[in-house]
Amino acid sequence: MIGEPAAQSVDHVALLPAYVAALTAVAVLLVDLFAARRAATVATATAGAVAVGVAASVALGRPTRATFCGTPSGVPGEDGFACSYVADHRAALVALLFAALTVGVLALSAPTLRARAVPVGEYCFLLACSMTGGVVLGAAGDLITLIVAVETLTLPLYVLVGLHRQRVASAESAVSFFVVSVVATAVALLGAALLYAAYGAVHLDLLAGASGLAEPAGPAGTVVGGSADGQARLARVGLVLLLTGLAFKVAAVPLHAWAPKTYDGAPLPVAAYLSTASKLGGVVAIVAVVAEGLTPQLATSGPVLAVLAVATMTVGNLVALRQRRMVRLLAWSSIAQAGYILVPLAAAAGLAGRGVEERAVAVAAVFAYTVFFVVLELAAFAAVVALRPAAGDGGTIAEYAGAARRRPWVGAALVFALIGLAGLPPGLAGLFAKVAVVRSLLVGGAGVLALVVAANAVLGLVYYLRVSATLYARPAVMPSDDGAPAWPVAVALAVATIVAVVIGFAPQVVFDVVAG
């Protein structure tokens, strides 16, 4: 009957990767309950993550599918048709990355799980839940789905950080992480609520067309603030709050202080997941809001992102120079890397040309840099796990003196990852990532930001090269070698290093996949 909401049909094919990820979490719980064997539980979680990757890989070459679609009021025939879940090329790529990171982190967790430092069932279940949030995040078509997916990705991490049974620092890190994250989530929700009040819509497609409304109205059909100017001011405030809340996920300044303490207190595999998967989720959410949803507010988001990016890369590099612990150095390094990731969006969004071409180049640069970063960062953490005792922490940088002499291949892999993060040959993946960022800035006409990126890259060389030199330094007393790393750790390190080498020699493959 006309005037009544139409029944929605659910596209289960579009939801297949999310289904597989959620079923993986349930299967892990059941296997741990009835089998109660560590190997069976880990195998179930690994097989589920691989299945998610396979489903995402199949979707990469398929046409876009969408589900949970309708008009804002639910009445058929009205303008403003949009979908809450869009399984496009980028969603498949994001799901594939989260699946690969989950498999890698499970491999790095082998020594920790074998030492019974964390409960196996809970650990694998929480990782699977976080992976599910990441898979849904890539396909989010509205602000509600996006924020719920981000929280589904993040909530299990609070527990994972504090799951180490023998370290008080782990519990302290979890509490600080939780408190700051709750505040950031509240800020993001407030921003989303203000945007809904301003535009009367939460779907990204509808928000992208909001600038075409002559007199944008609130949900009740009244103009917010009595005028379009009042609506625009409300939308700007909402956008700033939303970006500020999402900036927490990538540990952007000023919402960055949680990262070093949390990384250092968490089990090493969890720190690796935080540094890669959590940052990937934040980047996906910010790109969805800035480049796809709120294009009418580019003049506001551009300066906000520029300030966040410059402050993040500068503060991250400066503080990393003073670090004496390995994981804290990697944490501050990842904060600086977040600045490099965000800066192309700032150029395309508000500081230069605001055409479609500039935004396309910026988004491609952001995702390409993110792919290069997560591969190199995972390789660096894999090498740290291989060099440290089972269930141990990251230790001080001085403890790594001569590590490359004792274990040449592991040391070489760590040096390669660090050099890649610095953007120097032979770490070609990191070099091309920096080139992609600078190119996007020049295309957008933001030469000043390109100079800031170059200056920060030089600053980062100092601590990356210092750690690399320490690995080959001759220690006063050569410590005893604890033997070869666990084979899952060795495999994860080898695969991450090989992938970094391959994409370094064929970077265009990454850009082609990202661009779709």
Short mmCIF file of C-alpha atoms in Angstrom, two decimals:
data_model
loop_
_atom_site.label_atom_id
_atom_site.label_comp_id
_atom_site.label_asym_id
_atom_site.label_seq_id
_atom_site.Cartn_x
_atom_site.Cartn_y
_atom_site.Cartn_z
CA MET A 1 0.00 0.00 0.00
CA ILE A 2 1.30 3.46 -0.92
CA GLY A 3 2.56 5.39 2.07
CA GLU A 4 3.61 2.29 4.01
CA PRO A 5 7.28 1.30 4.41
CA ALA A 6 8.42 -1.29 1.88
CA ALA A 7 9.74 -4.59 3.14
CA GLN A 8 13.50 -4.78 2.79
CA SER A 9 15.21 -7.70 1.12
CA VAL A 10 18.59 -8.68 2.57
CA ASP A 11 21.40 -9.45 0.15
CA HIS A 12 23.12 -12.33 1.91
CA VAL A 13 25.84 -12.51 -0.73
CA ALA A 14 26.89 -8.95 0.08
CA LEU A 15 27.01 -9.88 3.76
CA LEU A 16 28.99 -13.10 3.23
CA PRO A 17 32.38 -11.88 4.57
CA ALA A 18 30.68 -10.44 7.65
CA TYR A 19 28.75 -13.68 8.16
CA VAL A 20 31.93 -15.73 7.97
CA ALA A 21 33.75 -13.43 10.41
CA ALA A 22 30.90 -13.56 12.94
CA LEU A 23 30.56 -17.33 12.60
CA THR A 24 34.30 -17.63 13.23
CA ALA A 25 33.88 -15.98 16.62
CA VAL A 26 30.99 -18.30 17.50
CA ALA A 27 32.89 -21.36 16.29
CA VAL A 28 35.91 -20.43 18.41
CA LEU A 29 33.72 -20.26 21.51
CA LEU A 30 32.15 -23.64 20.81
CA VAL A 31 35.45 -25.36 20.01
CA ASP A 32 37.05 -23.96 23.15
CA LEU A 33 34.05 -25.05 25.21
CA PHE A 34 33.73 -28.62 23.94
CA ALA A 35 37.24 -29.50 22.75
CA ALA A 36 39.22 -27.37 25.25
CA ARG A 37 42.41 -27.84 23.23
CA ARG A 38 44.69 -24.95 22.39
CA ALA A 39 45.61 -26.25 18.94
CA ALA A 40 41.98 -26.81 17.94
CA THR A 41 40.92 -23.34 19.08
CA VAL A 42 43.76 -21.57 17.28
CA ALA A 43 43.18 -23.67 14.15
CA THR A 44 39.49 -22.72 14.14
CA ALA A 45 40.26 -19.03 14.44
CA THR A 46 42.92 -19.24 11.72
CA ALA A 47 40.67 -21.19 9.37
CA GLY A 48 37.87 -18.68 9.90
CA ALA A 49 40.15 -15.73 9.14
CA VAL A 50 41.39 -17.49 6.00
CA ALA A 51 37.77 -18.11 4.97
CA VAL A 52 37.02 -14.40 5.40
CA GLY A 53 40.02 -13.63 3.20
CA VAL A 54 38.81 -16.05 0.53
CA ALA A 55 35.30 -14.57 0.55
CA ALA A 56 36.75 -11.06 0.30
CA SER A 57 39.10 -12.09 -2.53
CA VAL A 58 36.17 -13.49 -4.54
CA ALA A 59 34.25 -10.24 -4.00
CA LEU A 60 37.18 -8.13 -5.26
CA GLY A 61 36.38 -8.83 -8.89
CA ARG A 62 32.58 -8.72 -8.59
CA PRO A 63 30.13 -5.83 -9.14
CA THR A 64 29.09 -3.72 -6.18
CA ARG A 65 26.26 -5.15 -4.07
CA ALA A 66 24.29 -3.30 -1.42
CA THR A 67 21.73 -4.15 1.21
CA PHE A 68 19.67 -2.52 3.98
CA CYS A 69 18.55 0.13 1.48
CA GLY A 70 15.68 2.56 1.52
CA THR A 71 14.67 6.19 1.87
CA PRO A 72 15.22 8.12 5.12
CA SER A 73 11.50 7.94 5.92
CA GLY A 74 11.05 4.39 4.67
CA VAL A 75 8.36 5.48 2.17
CA PRO A 76 8.94 4.14 -1.36
CA GLY A 77 9.06 6.60 -4.21
CA GLU A 78 10.71 9.40 -2.23
CA ASP A 79 14.04 10.92 -3.19
CA GLY A 80 17.09 10.09 -1.15
CA PHE A 81 17.40 6.33 -1.70
CA ALA A 82 20.55 5.06 0.07
CA CYS A 83 22.03 1.89 1.55
CA SER A 84 23.57 1.16 4.94
CA TYR A 85 25.80 -1.69 3.74
CA VAL A 86 27.70 -1.34 0.45
CA ALA A 87 29.89 -4.30 -0.52
CA ASP A 88 32.06 -2.63 -3.16
CA HIS A 89 35.68 -3.11 -4.20
CA ARG A 90 37.06 -1.13 -1.27
CA ALA A 91 34.96 -3.08 1.24
CA ALA A 92 36.38 -6.33 -0.11
CA LEU A 93 39.93 -4.97 0.08
CA VAL A 94 39.44 -3.84 3.68
CA ALA A 95 37.98 -7.24 4.64
CA LEU A 96 40.94 -8.98 3.01
CA LEU A 97 43.42 -6.82 4.92
CA PHE A 98 41.71 -7.44 8.28
CA ALA A 99 41.63 -11.19 7.60
CA ALA A 100 45.34 -11.22 6.70
CA LEU A 101 46.26 -9.19 9.79
CA THR A 102 44.25 -11.55 12.02
CA VAL A 103 46.05 -14.59 10.60
CA GLY A 104 49.39 -12.85 11.06
CA VAL A 105 48.68 -11.87 14.66
CA LEU A 106 47.50 -15.40 15.48
CA ALA A 107 50.84 -16.68 14.16
CA LEU A 108 52.74 -14.16 16.29
CA SER A 109 50.70 -15.26 19.31
CA ALA A 110 52.05 -18.83 19.25
CA PRO A 111 54.75 -18.29 21.95
CA THR A 112 52.36 -16.33 24.19
CA LEU A 113 49.62 -18.94 23.92
CA ARG A 114 52.07 -21.80 24.41
CA ALA A 115 53.34 -20.16 27.60
CA ARG A 116 49.70 -19.89 28.80
CA ALA A 117 50.19 -16.19 29.48
CA VAL A 118 46.69 -15.52 28.12
CA PRO A 119 43.57 -17.74 27.98
CA VAL A 120 43.42 -19.22 24.48
CA GLY A 121 39.65 -19.31 23.97
CA GLU A 122 39.00 -15.75 25.05
CA TYR A 123 42.02 -14.48 23.13
CA CYS A 124 40.97 -16.03 19.80
CA PHE A 125 37.31 -15.11 20.31
CA LEU A 126 38.16 -11.45 20.90
CA LEU A 127 40.41 -11.33 17.84
CA ALA A 128 37.61 -12.80 15.72
CA CYS A 129 35.12 -10.25 17.09
CA SER A 130 37.50 -7.41 16.29
CA MET A 131 37.99 -8.79 12.77
CA THR A 132 34.20 -8.81 12.34
CA GLY A 133 34.05 -5.12 13.18
CA GLY A 134 36.75 -4.38 10.64
CA VAL A 135 34.95 -6.32 7.90
CA VAL A 136 31.68 -4.45 8.51
CA LEU A 137 33.49 -1.11 8.73
CA GLY A 138 34.74 -1.37 5.15
CA ALA A 139 31.17 -1.67 3.86
CA ALA A 140 29.53 0.90 6.15
CA GLY A 141 27.18 3.17 4.21
CA ASP A 142 25.92 5.37 7.03
CA LEU A 143 27.30 6.99 10.17
CA ILE A 144 25.48 4.63 12.53
CA THR A 145 26.87 1.49 10.90
CA LEU A 146 30.30 3.12 10.71
CA ILE A 147 30.48 4.03 14.39
CA VAL A 148 29.06 0.68 15.53
CA ALA A 149 31.60 -1.13 13.34
CA VAL A 150 34.45 0.99 14.71
CA GLU A 151 33.40 0.15 18.26
CA THR A 152 33.03 -3.55 17.42
CA LEU A 153 36.61 -3.39 16.14
CA THR A 154 37.83 -1.53 19.23
CA LEU A 155 35.88 -2.99 22.18
CA PRO A 156 37.62 -6.41 22.14
CA LEU A 157 40.98 -4.64 22.18
CA TYR A 158 40.33 -3.24 25.68
CA VAL A 159 40.19 -6.79 27.00
CA LEU A 160 43.03 -8.10 24.82
CA VAL A 161 45.37 -5.39 26.12
CA GLY A 162 44.69 -6.39 29.73
CA LEU A 163 44.54 -10.15 29.15
CA HIS A 164 48.13 -10.90 30.20
CA ARG A 165 47.88 -12.78 33.48
CA GLN A 166 51.35 -12.03 34.82
CA ARG A 167 51.81 -8.31 34.16
CA VAL A 168 50.27 -5.46 36.15
CA ALA A 169 51.27 -3.05 33.38
CA SER A 170 48.90 -4.89 31.05
CA ALA A 171 45.89 -4.13 33.26
CA GLU A 172 46.97 -0.50 33.73
CA SER A 173 47.29 -0.05 29.97
CA ALA A 174 43.84 -1.54 29.39
CA VAL A 175 42.22 0.86 31.85
CA SER A 176 43.86 3.95 30.36
CA PHE A 177 43.02 2.77 26.84
CA PHE A 178 39.39 2.20 27.83
CA VAL A 179 38.92 5.58 29.54
CA VAL A 180 40.34 7.62 26.67
CA SER A 181 38.48 5.56 24.09
CA VAL A 182 35.13 6.08 25.82
CA VAL A 183 35.64 9.85 25.71
CA ALA A 184 36.60 9.70 22.02
CA THR A 185 33.54 7.60 21.20
CA ALA A 186 31.27 10.04 23.02
CA VAL A 187 32.75 12.93 21.03
CA ALA A 188 32.28 11.04 17.73
CA LEU A 189 28.67 10.20 18.59
CA LEU A 190 27.95 13.80 19.47
CA GLY A 191 29.39 14.87 16.12
CA ALA A 192 27.25 12.33 14.25
CA ALA A 193 24.15 13.50 16.16
CA LEU A 194 24.81 17.13 15.21
CA LEU A 195 25.27 16.16 11.56
CA TYR A 196 21.94 14.35 11.65
CA ALA A 197 20.32 17.38 13.25
CA ALA A 198 21.77 19.58 10.52
CA TYR A 199 21.03 17.45 7.46
CA GLY A 200 18.32 15.04 8.58
CA ALA A 201 20.31 12.10 7.21
CA VAL A 202 23.01 9.68 8.30
CA HIS A 203 23.71 7.86 5.01
CA LEU A 204 27.01 8.87 3.45
CA ASP A 205 25.47 9.16 -0.03
CA LEU A 206 22.81 11.55 1.23
CA LEU A 207 25.32 13.61 3.20
CA ALA A 208 27.48 13.89 0.07
CA GLY A 209 24.57 15.56 -1.74
CA ALA A 210 23.60 17.80 1.14
CA SER A 211 25.24 20.87 -0.43
CA GLY A 212 22.61 20.79 -3.14
CA LEU A 213 19.80 21.56 -0.71
CA ALA A 214 18.68 25.15 -0.91
CA GLU A 215 17.41 25.20 2.66
CA PRO A 216 18.66 22.05 4.44
CA ALA A 217 16.19 21.06 7.10
CA GLY A 218 16.44 19.09 10.28
CA PRO A 219 14.65 15.81 10.95
CA ALA A 220 11.40 17.55 11.81
CA GLY A 221 11.41 19.52 8.56
CA THR A 222 12.43 22.81 10.18
CA VAL A 223 15.52 24.73 9.26
CA VAL A 224 18.09 24.35 12.02
CA GLY A 225 18.91 27.59 13.75
CA GLY A 226 16.28 29.40 11.69
CA SER A 227 18.49 29.70 8.59
CA ALA A 228 20.75 27.80 6.26
CA ASP A 229 23.69 29.57 7.91
CA GLY A 230 22.71 28.08 11.25
CA GLN A 231 22.49 24.65 9.67
CA ALA A 232 25.93 25.08 8.11
CA ARG A 233 27.48 26.11 11.42
CA LEU A 234 25.91 23.11 13.15
CA ALA A 235 27.23 20.81 10.43
CA ARG A 236 30.75 22.25 10.77
CA VAL A 237 30.77 21.69 14.52
CA GLY A 238 29.46 18.15 14.04
CA LEU A 239 32.15 17.37 11.45
CA VAL A 240 34.96 18.65 13.68
CA LEU A 241 33.70 16.58 16.62
CA LEU A 242 33.29 13.46 14.47
CA LEU A 243 36.80 13.77 13.02
CA THR A 244 38.22 14.38 16.49
CA GLY A 245 36.62 11.20 17.81
CA LEU A 246 37.81 9.14 14.86
CA ALA A 247 41.32 10.60 15.15
CA PHE A 248 41.66 8.59 18.36
CA LYS A 249 41.59 5.35 16.36
CA VAL A 250 44.69 6.34 14.38
CA ALA A 251 46.37 7.82 17.48
CA ALA A 252 46.48 11.29 15.93
CA VAL A 253 47.59 14.23 18.07
CA PRO A 254 46.10 15.34 20.46
CA LEU A 255 44.36 11.96 21.04
CA HIS A 256 47.61 10.02 20.93
CA ALA A 257 48.90 9.74 24.49
CA TRP A 258 47.21 6.37 25.07
CA ALA A 259 49.18 4.60 22.33
CA PRO A 260 52.75 4.30 23.76
CA LYS A 261 51.65 3.12 27.21
CA THR A 262 49.03 0.76 25.78
CA TYR A 263 51.39 -0.78 23.21
CA ASP A 264 54.13 -1.26 25.78
CA GLY A 265 51.82 -2.81 28.37
CA ALA A 266 49.94 -5.12 26.00
CA PRO A 267 51.20 -8.57 24.92
CA LEU A 268 53.44 -8.11 21.87
CA PRO A 269 50.99 -9.70 19.37
CA VAL A 270 48.20 -7.46 20.65
CA ALA A 271 50.46 -4.43 20.26
CA ALA A 272 51.07 -5.53 16.67
CA TYR A 273 47.32 -5.75 16.08
CA LEU A 274 46.73 -2.35 17.66
CA SER A 275 49.43 -0.78 15.52
CA THR A 276 48.07 -2.20 12.27
CA ALA A 277 44.41 -3.25 12.37
CA SER A 278 43.22 -0.50 14.70
CA LYS A 279 44.98 2.14 12.62
CA LEU A 280 43.57 0.64 9.42
CA GLY A 281 40.07 0.90 10.86
CA GLY A 282 40.55 4.54 11.79
CA VAL A 283 41.82 5.38 8.31
CA VAL A 284 38.86 3.65 6.64
CA ALA A 285 36.40 5.54 8.85
CA ILE A 286 38.03 8.94 8.26
CA VAL A 287 38.17 8.42 4.49
CA ALA A 288 34.50 7.40 4.45
CA VAL A 289 33.50 10.54 6.32
CA VAL A 290 35.73 13.06 4.53
CA ALA A 291 36.07 11.82 0.97
CA GLU A 292 32.75 10.02 0.50
CA GLY A 293 30.20 11.37 2.94
CA LEU A 294 30.79 14.98 3.90
CA THR A 295 32.13 16.43 0.67
CA PRO A 296 29.95 19.53 1.21
CA GLN A 297 32.08 20.32 4.25
CA LEU A 298 35.48 20.01 2.56
CA ALA A 299 36.37 23.59 3.44
CA THR A 300 36.02 22.63 7.12
CA SER A 301 37.55 19.16 7.08
CA GLY A 302 40.63 20.26 5.10
CA PRO A 303 42.10 22.63 7.71
CA VAL A 304 41.15 20.27 10.55
CA LEU A 305 42.93 17.34 8.91
CA ALA A 306 45.92 19.53 8.01
CA VAL A 307 46.41 20.56 11.63
CA LEU A 308 45.96 16.96 12.83
CA ALA A 309 48.38 15.59 10.21
CA VAL A 310 51.18 18.12 10.74
CA ALA A 311 50.94 17.93 14.54
CA THR A 312 50.80 14.13 14.48
CA MET A 313 53.83 13.51 12.27
CA THR A 314 55.92 16.19 14.00
CA VAL A 315 55.12 15.20 17.59
CA GLY A 316 55.48 11.50 16.79
CA ASN A 317 58.93 11.92 15.27
CA LEU A 318 60.23 14.30 17.92
CA VAL A 319 59.17 12.14 20.86
CA ALA A 320 60.39 8.95 19.14
CA LEU A 321 63.91 10.42 19.20
CA ARG A 322 63.95 10.13 23.01
CA GLN A 323 62.59 6.61 23.39
CA ARG A 324 64.65 3.89 25.04
CA ARG A 325 62.14 1.01 24.81
CA MET A 326 61.55 -0.78 21.52
CA VAL A 327 57.75 -1.00 21.59
CA ARG A 328 57.38 2.61 22.70
CA LEU A 329 59.60 3.66 19.81
CA LEU A 330 57.43 1.68 17.39
CA ALA A 331 54.35 3.27 18.98
CA TRP A 332 55.61 6.81 18.50
CA SER A 333 56.76 5.86 15.03
CA SER A 334 53.24 4.66 14.17
CA ILE A 335 51.86 7.97 15.45
CA ALA A 336 54.15 9.79 13.02
CA GLN A 337 53.09 7.42 10.23
CA ALA A 338 49.45 8.32 10.94
CA GLY A 339 50.33 11.92 10.10
CA TYR A 340 51.69 10.86 6.72
CA ILE A 341 48.48 8.89 6.10
CA LEU A 342 46.16 11.80 6.90
CA VAL A 343 47.97 14.61 5.09
CA PRO A 344 46.82 13.78 1.52
CA LEU A 345 43.20 14.07 2.63
CA ALA A 346 43.94 17.50 4.06
CA ALA A 347 45.32 18.69 0.73
CA ALA A 348 42.45 17.34 -1.36
CA ALA A 349 39.78 18.32 1.14
CA GLY A 350 40.43 21.93 1.84
CA LEU A 351 43.84 23.38 1.19
CA ALA A 352 43.93 23.13 -2.57
CA GLY A 353 41.82 22.14 -5.57
CA ARG A 354 38.66 20.42 -4.49
CA GLY A 355 37.83 18.56 -7.68
CA VAL A 356 37.10 14.91 -8.12
CA GLU A 357 40.58 14.20 -9.48
CA GLU A 358 42.34 15.61 -6.42
CA ARG A 359 40.15 13.59 -4.10
CA ALA A 360 40.69 10.40 -6.11
CA VAL A 361 44.46 10.81 -6.04
CA ALA A 362 44.39 11.60 -2.32
CA VAL A 363 42.23 8.60 -1.43
CA ALA A 364 44.43 6.29 -3.51
CA ALA A 365 47.53 7.66 -1.78
CA VAL A 366 45.96 7.20 1.66
CA PHE A 367 45.00 3.57 1.09
CA ALA A 368 48.25 2.70 -0.69
CA TYR A 369 50.31 4.19 2.14
CA THR A 370 48.17 2.33 4.67
CA VAL A 371 48.77 -0.99 2.90
CA PHE A 372 52.54 -0.38 2.76
CA PHE A 373 52.57 0.68 6.40
CA VAL A 374 50.65 -2.26 7.86
CA VAL A 375 52.86 -4.76 5.99
CA LEU A 376 56.10 -3.15 7.21
CA GLU A 377 54.78 -2.61 10.73
CA LEU A 378 53.66 -6.23 11.00
CA ALA A 379 57.11 -7.35 9.81
CA ALA A 380 58.78 -5.14 12.44
CA PHE A 381 56.65 -6.54 15.27
CA ALA A 382 57.17 -10.09 13.99
CA ALA A 383 60.91 -9.58 14.21
CA VAL A 384 60.59 -8.17 17.74
CA VAL A 385 58.52 -11.19 18.80
CA ALA A 386 61.14 -13.50 17.26
CA LEU A 387 63.97 -11.79 19.16
CA ARG A 388 62.28 -11.67 22.56
CA PRO A 389 61.54 -14.46 25.08
CA ALA A 390 58.14 -16.14 24.91
CA ALA A 391 55.43 -14.02 26.54
CA GLY A 392 58.01 -11.31 27.28
CA ASP A 393 57.71 -7.60 26.65
CA GLY A 394 59.51 -5.58 23.99
CA GLY A 395 62.44 -4.69 26.25
CA THR A 396 64.81 -1.78 25.88
CA ILE A 397 66.57 -0.87 22.66
CA ALA A 398 69.92 -1.50 24.35
CA GLU A 399 68.92 -5.16 24.84
CA TYR A 400 68.85 -5.57 21.06
CA ALA A 401 72.57 -4.81 20.73
CA GLY A 402 74.14 -7.52 18.59
CA ALA A 403 70.78 -9.20 17.89
CA ALA A 404 71.48 -9.23 14.16
CA ARG A 405 74.80 -10.98 14.85
CA ARG A 406 73.09 -13.75 16.81
CA ARG A 407 70.17 -14.17 14.41
CA PRO A 408 71.23 -12.69 11.07
CA TRP A 409 68.01 -13.35 9.14
CA VAL A 410 65.70 -12.03 11.84
CA GLY A 411 67.92 -9.00 12.38
CA ALA A 412 68.04 -8.31 8.65
CA ALA A 413 64.24 -8.53 8.44
CA LEU A 414 63.87 -6.03 11.29
CA VAL A 415 66.35 -3.63 9.69
CA PHE A 416 64.54 -3.98 6.37
CA ALA A 417 61.21 -3.13 8.02
CA LEU A 418 62.67 -0.12 9.84
CA ILE A 419 64.38 1.18 6.72
CA GLY A 420 61.12 0.70 4.82
CA LEU A 421 59.20 2.70 7.43
CA ALA A 422 61.84 5.41 7.07
CA GLY A 423 61.30 5.44 3.31
CA LEU A 424 64.82 4.47 2.25
CA PRO A 425 66.07 1.83 -0.20
CA PRO A 426 66.14 -1.14 -0.12
CA GLY A 427 62.80 -0.73 1.68
CA LEU A 428 61.16 0.27 -1.59
CA ALA A 429 57.64 -0.22 -0.25
CA GLY A 430 58.13 2.61 2.24
CA LEU A 431 59.91 4.74 -0.37
CA PHE A 432 57.05 4.48 -2.86
CA ALA A 433 54.56 5.12 -0.07
CA LYS A 434 56.27 8.43 0.72
CA VAL A 435 56.42 9.27 -3.00
CA ALA A 436 52.69 8.58 -3.35
CA VAL A 437 51.92 10.95 -0.47
CA VAL A 438 54.14 13.75 -1.82
CA ARG A 439 52.70 13.29 -5.31
CA SER A 440 49.14 13.62 -4.02
CA LEU A 441 50.12 16.83 -2.21
CA LEU A 442 51.68 18.30 -5.35
CA VAL A 443 48.63 17.35 -7.43
CA GLY A 444 46.48 19.12 -4.85
CA GLY A 445 48.73 22.18 -4.92
CA ALA A 446 49.80 21.81 -1.27
CA GLY A 447 53.54 22.33 -1.70
CA VAL A 448 53.97 23.55 1.87
CA LEU A 449 52.59 20.29 3.23
CA ALA A 450 54.92 18.39 0.91
CA LEU A 451 57.88 20.22 2.48
CA VAL A 452 56.61 19.38 5.98
CA VAL A 453 56.37 15.70 5.02
CA ALA A 454 59.92 15.75 3.62
CA ALA A 455 61.31 17.42 6.74
CA ASN A 456 59.60 14.90 9.01
CA ALA A 457 60.83 12.00 6.90
CA VAL A 458 64.41 13.21 7.42
CA LEU A 459 63.74 13.54 11.14
CA GLY A 460 62.46 9.98 11.28
CA LEU A 461 65.67 8.66 9.75
CA VAL A 462 67.52 9.47 12.96
CA TYR A 463 65.80 6.96 15.22
CA TYR A 464 65.24 4.31 12.55
CA LEU A 465 68.93 4.28 11.69
CA ARG A 466 69.91 4.38 15.38
CA VAL A 467 67.95 1.21 16.08
CA SER A 468 69.32 -0.45 12.94
CA ALA A 469 72.88 0.34 14.02
CA THR A 470 72.19 -1.05 17.50
CA LEU A 471 71.14 -4.38 16.01
CA TYR A 472 74.59 -4.81 14.47
CA ALA A 473 76.60 -3.27 17.32
CA ARG A 474 78.90 -5.52 19.30
CA PRO A 475 77.57 -5.78 22.87
CA ALA A 476 79.91 -5.71 25.86
CA VAL A 477 78.66 -9.16 26.84
CA MET A 478 77.12 -11.39 24.18
CA PRO A 479 73.86 -12.75 25.65
CA SER A 480 72.99 -16.37 25.19
CA ASP A 481 70.84 -17.31 22.22
CA ASP A 482 67.46 -18.72 23.24
CA GLY A 483 67.21 -20.69 20.02
CA ALA A 484 65.18 -20.25 16.87
CA PRO A 485 61.77 -18.53 17.08
CA ALA A 486 58.59 -20.59 17.02
CA TRP A 487 57.81 -21.71 13.49
CA PRO A 488 54.52 -19.75 13.22
CA VAL A 489 56.42 -16.58 14.12
CA ALA A 490 59.13 -17.39 11.58
CA VAL A 491 56.52 -18.00 8.88
CA ALA A 492 54.70 -14.74 9.66
CA LEU A 493 57.96 -12.82 9.59
CA ALA A 494 59.01 -14.42 6.30
CA VAL A 495 55.65 -13.81 4.63
CA ALA A 496 55.43 -10.18 5.78
CA THR A 497 59.00 -9.51 4.61
CA ILE A 498 58.45 -11.20 1.25
CA VAL A 499 55.23 -9.26 0.68
CA ALA A 500 57.04 -6.02 1.54
CA VAL A 501 59.78 -6.85 -0.97
CA VAL A 502 57.30 -7.78 -3.70
CA ILE A 503 55.13 -4.68 -3.36
CA GLY A 504 58.30 -2.61 -3.18
CA PHE A 505 59.37 -3.84 -6.62
CA ALA A 506 55.81 -3.74 -8.00
CA PRO A 507 54.10 -0.84 -6.22
CA GLN A 508 51.75 -0.25 -9.13
CA VAL A 509 49.97 -3.48 -8.20
CA VAL A 510 48.98 -1.94 -4.88
CA PHE A 511 47.80 1.28 -6.53
CA ASP A 512 45.77 -0.69 -9.10
CA VAL A 513 44.13 -2.82 -6.41
CA VAL A 514 43.37 0.22 -4.26
CA ALA A 515 41.95 2.18 -7.18
CA GLY A 516 39.83 -0.80 -8.21
#
